[in-house]
Amino acid sequence: MENYLKDIQDIKKMMDRSSQFISLSGLSGILAGIYALTGAFIAKTLVKDRYEHITLESYEFKLCIAIFAAVLILSVGTALTMSVVKAKRNGESLWDSTSRRLAANFLIPLCTGGVFALLLIKSHHYGLIAPVTLIFYGLACVNASKYTLRDVRYLGLTVIVIGLAATYAVGYGLEFWALGFGVGHIVYGTIMYFKYDRKQ
């Protein structure tokens, strides 16, 4: 009877592994949050009280875009590198049918939000850029969570709420951006690290 129950548990684990991408690293989430907080601090320091003078052609705007692009590149690069290392350590394939479904479900809302943000920039609605990026990133996490760890869903829901709050309090976009992308990633990255990574 005990062997029978053990076989059922082993089968269930195999099914979970085949339907979920579990090579996400909690530490990469923590680092992404640190990058976001650092980028937000630098942008805040450089821009200071010149929000009303920022335009599409202004130096401050181009500098903020460069900072946020650097944060994105560092975050994605760190996540990919650590996922590769974790997958190899666990003897798993990084790019399979599950990770492809994960990528597709994550990128569709994310790219939609990116295009929407660009249209807002073109029409000079700068105050809505931070809320839109937060909301669509949260939707991307929720949409992709069925193919990975459940904690990603809760991260997404948290970021969506922060994005909605940023929409209500227009003018504090950078602070909400730092809260969602910075603190949110650090908190959930820490939870995932102690919940999954340390066990290995």
mmCIF file of C-alpha atoms in Angstrom:
data_model
loop_
_atom_site.group_PDB
_atom_site.id
_atom_site.type_symbol
_atom_site.label_atom_id
_atom_site.label_comp_id
_atom_site.label_asym_id
_atom_site.label_seq_id
_atom_site.Cartn_x
_atom_site.Cartn_y
_atom_site.Cartn_z
ATOM 1 C CA MET A 1 0.000 0.000 0.000
ATOM 2 C CA GLU A 2 2.848 2.384 0.905
ATOM 3 C CA ASN A 3 4.606 1.638 -2.394
ATOM 4 C CA TYR A 4 1.365 2.305 -4.259
ATOM 5 C CA LEU A 5 0.952 5.723 -2.581
ATOM 6 C CA LYS A 6 4.597 6.557 -3.275
ATOM 7 C CA ASP A 7 4.123 5.701 -6.956
ATOM 8 C CA ILE A 8 1.096 8.010 -7.128
ATOM 9 C CA GLN A 9 3.101 10.833 -5.515
ATOM 10 C CA ASP A 10 5.974 10.285 -7.960
ATOM 11 C CA ILE A 11 3.581 10.369 -10.924
ATOM 12 C CA LYS A 12 2.012 13.594 -9.612
ATOM 13 C CA LYS A 13 5.453 15.210 -9.254
ATOM 14 C CA MET A 14 6.372 14.190 -12.798
ATOM 15 C CA MET A 15 3.119 15.666 -14.132
ATOM 16 C CA ASP A 16 3.714 18.933 -12.253
ATOM 17 C CA ARG A 17 7.230 19.162 -13.645
ATOM 18 C CA SER A 18 6.055 18.530 -17.189
ATOM 19 C CA SER A 19 3.367 21.233 -17.004
ATOM 20 C CA GLN A 20 5.306 23.893 -15.045
ATOM 21 C CA PHE A 21 8.521 25.786 -15.655
ATOM 22 C CA ILE A 22 10.232 25.544 -12.271
ATOM 23 C CA SER A 23 13.709 26.840 -13.125
ATOM 24 C CA LEU A 24 12.866 30.402 -12.095
ATOM 25 C CA SER A 25 15.317 31.714 -9.515
ATOM 26 C CA GLY A 26 14.107 33.635 -6.495
ATOM 27 C CA LEU A 27 17.514 35.292 -6.256
ATOM 28 C CA SER A 28 17.098 36.728 -9.764
ATOM 29 C CA GLY A 29 13.831 38.332 -8.598
ATOM 30 C CA ILE A 30 15.638 39.917 -5.647
ATOM 31 C CA LEU A 31 18.350 41.290 -7.939
ATOM 32 C CA ALA A 32 15.736 42.590 -10.406
ATOM 33 C CA GLY A 33 14.122 44.476 -7.532
ATOM 34 C CA ILE A 34 17.469 45.959 -6.512
ATOM 35 C CA TYR A 35 18.130 47.044 -10.110
ATOM 36 C CA ALA A 36 14.690 48.686 -10.263
ATOM 37 C CA LEU A 37 15.152 50.553 -6.975
ATOM 38 C CA THR A 38 18.608 51.716 -8.043
ATOM 39 C CA GLY A 39 17.310 52.885 -11.425
ATOM 40 C CA ALA A 40 14.365 54.707 -9.832
ATOM 41 C CA PHE A 41 16.675 56.425 -7.344
ATOM 42 C CA ILE A 42 19.055 57.566 -10.099
ATOM 43 C CA ALA A 43 16.168 58.811 -12.253
ATOM 44 C CA LYS A 44 14.617 60.639 -9.285
ATOM 45 C CA THR A 45 17.953 62.255 -8.431
ATOM 46 C CA LEU A 46 18.595 63.403 -11.987
ATOM 47 C CA VAL A 47 15.083 64.636 -12.735
ATOM 48 C CA LYS A 48 14.369 66.129 -9.271
ATOM 49 C CA ASP A 49 11.550 68.684 -9.563
ATOM 50 C CA ARG A 50 11.668 69.092 -13.341
ATOM 51 C CA TYR A 51 8.708 66.769 -14.126
ATOM 52 C CA GLU A 52 6.689 69.583 -15.651
ATOM 53 C CA HIS A 53 9.537 70.419 -18.060
ATOM 54 C CA ILE A 54 10.001 66.872 -19.371
ATOM 55 C CA THR A 55 9.081 66.404 -23.024
ATOM 56 C CA LEU A 56 9.683 63.717 -25.613
ATOM 57 C CA GLU A 57 12.740 65.591 -26.875
ATOM 58 C CA SER A 58 14.135 66.588 -23.475
ATOM 59 C CA TYR A 59 17.451 65.334 -22.128
ATOM 60 C CA GLU A 60 15.792 64.179 -18.892
ATOM 61 C CA PHE A 61 13.295 62.007 -20.719
ATOM 62 C CA LYS A 62 15.980 60.338 -22.858
ATOM 63 C CA LEU A 63 18.079 59.756 -19.750
ATOM 64 C CA CYS A 64 15.157 58.102 -17.927
ATOM 65 C CA ILE A 65 14.499 55.846 -20.918
ATOM 66 C CA ALA A 66 18.179 54.836 -20.963
ATOM 67 C CA ILE A 67 18.086 54.056 -17.226
ATOM 68 C CA PHE A 68 14.909 51.976 -17.475
ATOM 69 C CA ALA A 69 16.272 50.142 -20.534
ATOM 70 C CA ALA A 70 19.425 49.295 -18.553
ATOM 71 C CA VAL A 71 17.272 48.003 -15.658
ATOM 72 C CA LEU A 72 15.284 45.835 -18.092
ATOM 73 C CA ILE A 73 18.399 44.407 -19.785
ATOM 74 C CA LEU A 74 20.082 43.663 -16.459
ATOM 75 C CA SER A 75 16.936 42.045 -15.035
ATOM 76 C CA VAL A 76 16.267 39.839 -18.072
ATOM 77 C CA GLY A 77 19.942 38.912 -18.404
ATOM 78 C CA THR A 78 20.181 37.967 -14.730
ATOM 79 C CA ALA A 79 16.947 35.939 -14.849
ATOM 80 C CA LEU A 80 18.060 34.014 -17.956
ATOM 81 C CA THR A 81 21.534 33.330 -16.586
ATOM 82 C CA MET A 82 20.269 32.067 -13.232
ATOM 83 C CA SER A 83 17.505 30.019 -14.871
ATOM 84 C CA VAL A 84 20.091 28.313 -17.100
ATOM 85 C CA VAL A 85 22.256 27.509 -14.077
ATOM 86 C CA LYS A 86 19.283 26.192 -12.078
ATOM 87 C CA ALA A 87 17.999 24.107 -14.992
ATOM 88 C CA LYS A 88 21.417 22.506 -15.508
ATOM 89 C CA ARG A 89 21.750 21.808 -11.799
ATOM 90 C CA ASN A 90 18.353 20.073 -11.807
ATOM 91 C CA GLY A 91 19.041 18.233 -15.071
ATOM 92 C CA GLU A 92 16.176 19.996 -16.839
ATOM 93 C CA SER A 93 15.747 21.571 -20.268
ATOM 94 C CA LEU A 94 15.424 25.358 -20.227
ATOM 95 C CA TRP A 95 13.660 25.656 -23.591
ATOM 96 C CA ASP A 96 10.873 23.103 -23.968
ATOM 97 C CA SER A 97 7.145 23.186 -24.745
ATOM 98 C CA THR A 98 6.300 24.445 -21.241
ATOM 99 C CA SER A 99 8.817 27.309 -21.281
ATOM 100 C CA ARG A 100 7.651 28.269 -24.789
ATOM 101 C CA ARG A 101 4.038 28.485 -23.574
ATOM 102 C CA LEU A 102 5.240 30.462 -20.561
ATOM 103 C CA ALA A 103 7.128 32.917 -22.791
ATOM 104 C CA ALA A 104 4.178 33.370 -25.167
ATOM 105 C CA ASN A 105 1.656 33.959 -22.380
ATOM 106 C CA PHE A 106 4.015 36.403 -20.667
ATOM 107 C CA LEU A 107 5.058 38.371 -23.756
ATOM 108 C CA ILE A 108 1.608 38.967 -25.266
ATOM 109 C CA PRO A 109 0.315 41.232 -22.438
ATOM 110 C CA LEU A 110 3.798 42.670 -21.857
ATOM 111 C CA CYS A 111 4.312 43.719 -25.497
ATOM 112 C CA THR A 112 0.757 45.072 -25.636
ATOM 113 C CA GLY A 113 1.501 47.230 -22.606
ATOM 114 C CA GLY A 114 4.785 48.351 -24.151
ATOM 115 C CA VAL A 115 3.052 49.509 -27.343
ATOM 116 C CA PHE A 116 0.349 51.219 -25.264
ATOM 117 C CA ALA A 117 3.039 53.034 -23.245
ATOM 118 C CA LEU A 118 4.726 54.219 -26.457
ATOM 119 C CA LEU A 119 1.398 55.588 -27.714
ATOM 120 C CA LEU A 120 0.958 57.416 -24.397
ATOM 121 C CA ILE A 121 4.429 58.906 -24.786
ATOM 122 C CA LYS A 122 3.616 60.052 -28.308
ATOM 123 C CA SER A 123 0.429 61.762 -27.100
ATOM 124 C CA HIS A 124 2.310 63.320 -24.118
ATOM 125 C CA HIS A 125 0.367 61.455 -21.404
ATOM 126 C CA TYR A 126 3.517 60.931 -19.347
ATOM 127 C CA GLY A 127 1.687 60.552 -16.049
ATOM 128 C CA LEU A 128 0.065 57.292 -17.173
ATOM 129 C CA ILE A 129 3.234 55.559 -18.363
ATOM 130 C CA ALA A 130 4.225 54.128 -14.952
ATOM 131 C CA PRO A 131 0.680 52.870 -14.139
ATOM 132 C CA VAL A 132 0.323 51.253 -17.573
ATOM 133 C CA THR A 133 3.683 49.464 -17.381
ATOM 134 C CA LEU A 134 2.838 48.191 -13.889
ATOM 135 C CA ILE A 135 -0.660 46.992 -14.812
ATOM 136 C CA PHE A 136 0.373 45.207 -17.996
ATOM 137 C CA TYR A 137 3.409 43.643 -16.324
ATOM 138 C CA GLY A 138 1.123 42.371 -13.582
ATOM 139 C CA LEU A 139 -1.275 40.971 -16.194
ATOM 140 C CA ALA A 140 1.668 39.291 -17.930
ATOM 141 C CA CYS A 141 2.704 37.612 -14.658
ATOM 142 C CA VAL A 142 -0.853 36.430 -13.946
ATOM 143 C CA ASN A 143 -1.265 35.156 -17.509
ATOM 144 C CA ALA A 144 2.015 33.228 -17.407
ATOM 145 C CA SER A 145 1.637 31.919 -13.846
ATOM 146 C CA LYS A 146 -0.278 28.798 -14.893
ATOM 147 C CA TYR A 147 2.935 27.543 -16.506
ATOM 148 C CA THR A 148 5.247 28.282 -13.605
ATOM 149 C CA LEU A 149 5.340 28.759 -9.834
ATOM 150 C CA ARG A 150 2.088 29.933 -8.229
ATOM 151 C CA ASP A 151 3.911 32.760 -6.446
ATOM 152 C CA VAL A 152 4.283 34.546 -9.804
ATOM 153 C CA ARG A 153 0.485 34.934 -9.882
ATOM 154 C CA TYR A 154 0.485 36.681 -6.511
ATOM 155 C CA LEU A 155 3.328 38.950 -7.638
ATOM 156 C CA GLY A 156 1.264 39.860 -10.704
ATOM 157 C CA LEU A 157 -1.860 40.622 -8.672
ATOM 158 C CA THR A 158 0.158 42.776 -6.273
ATOM 159 C CA VAL A 159 1.719 44.764 -9.128
ATOM 160 C CA ILE A 160 -1.703 45.265 -10.756
ATOM 161 C CA VAL A 161 -3.062 46.761 -7.509
ATOM 162 C CA ILE A 162 -0.015 49.047 -7.267
ATOM 163 C CA GLY A 163 -0.549 50.085 -10.896
ATOM 164 C CA LEU A 164 -4.182 50.960 -10.220
ATOM 165 C CA ALA A 165 -3.139 52.981 -7.171
ATOM 166 C CA ALA A 166 -0.579 54.796 -9.362
ATOM 167 C CA THR A 167 -3.377 55.625 -11.825
ATOM 168 C CA TYR A 168 -5.332 57.235 -8.999
ATOM 169 C CA ALA A 169 -2.317 59.168 -7.673
ATOM 170 C CA VAL A 170 -0.938 60.499 -10.960
ATOM 171 C CA GLY A 171 2.295 62.410 -10.407
ATOM 172 C CA TYR A 172 3.905 59.790 -8.175
ATOM 173 C CA GLY A 173 4.547 57.305 -10.956
ATOM 174 C CA LEU A 174 8.243 56.857 -10.212
ATOM 175 C CA GLU A 175 7.543 56.083 -6.556
ATOM 176 C CA PHE A 176 4.867 53.515 -7.460
ATOM 177 C CA TRP A 177 7.157 52.109 -10.162
ATOM 178 C CA ALA A 178 9.855 51.596 -7.524
ATOM 179 C CA LEU A 179 7.305 50.008 -5.166
ATOM 180 C CA GLY A 180 5.970 47.577 -7.777
ATOM 181 C CA PHE A 181 9.082 46.603 -9.707
ATOM 182 C CA GLY A 182 11.535 47.155 -6.871
ATOM 183 C CA VAL A 183 9.978 46.209 -3.537
ATOM 184 C CA GLY A 184 7.524 43.758 -5.143
ATOM 185 C CA HIS A 185 10.289 41.752 -6.800
ATOM 186 C CA ILE A 186 12.441 41.764 -3.685
ATOM 187 C CA VAL A 187 9.596 40.539 -1.455
ATOM 188 C CA TYR A 188 8.382 37.779 -3.780
ATOM 189 C CA GLY A 189 11.915 36.879 -4.839
ATOM 190 C CA THR A 190 12.826 36.386 -1.182
ATOM 191 C CA ILE A 191 9.731 34.224 -0.602
ATOM 192 C CA MET A 192 10.541 32.090 -3.653
ATOM 193 C CA TYR A 193 14.199 31.780 -2.634
ATOM 194 C CA PHE A 194 13.420 30.440 0.839
ATOM 195 C CA LYS A 195 10.459 28.384 -0.401
ATOM 196 C CA TYR A 196 12.127 26.651 -3.354
ATOM 197 C CA ASP A 197 15.795 27.485 -3.951
ATOM 198 C CA ARG A 198 17.151 26.790 -0.471
ATOM 199 C CA LYS A 199 15.505 23.366 -0.415
ATOM 200 C CA GLN A 200 17.739 22.397 -3.302
#
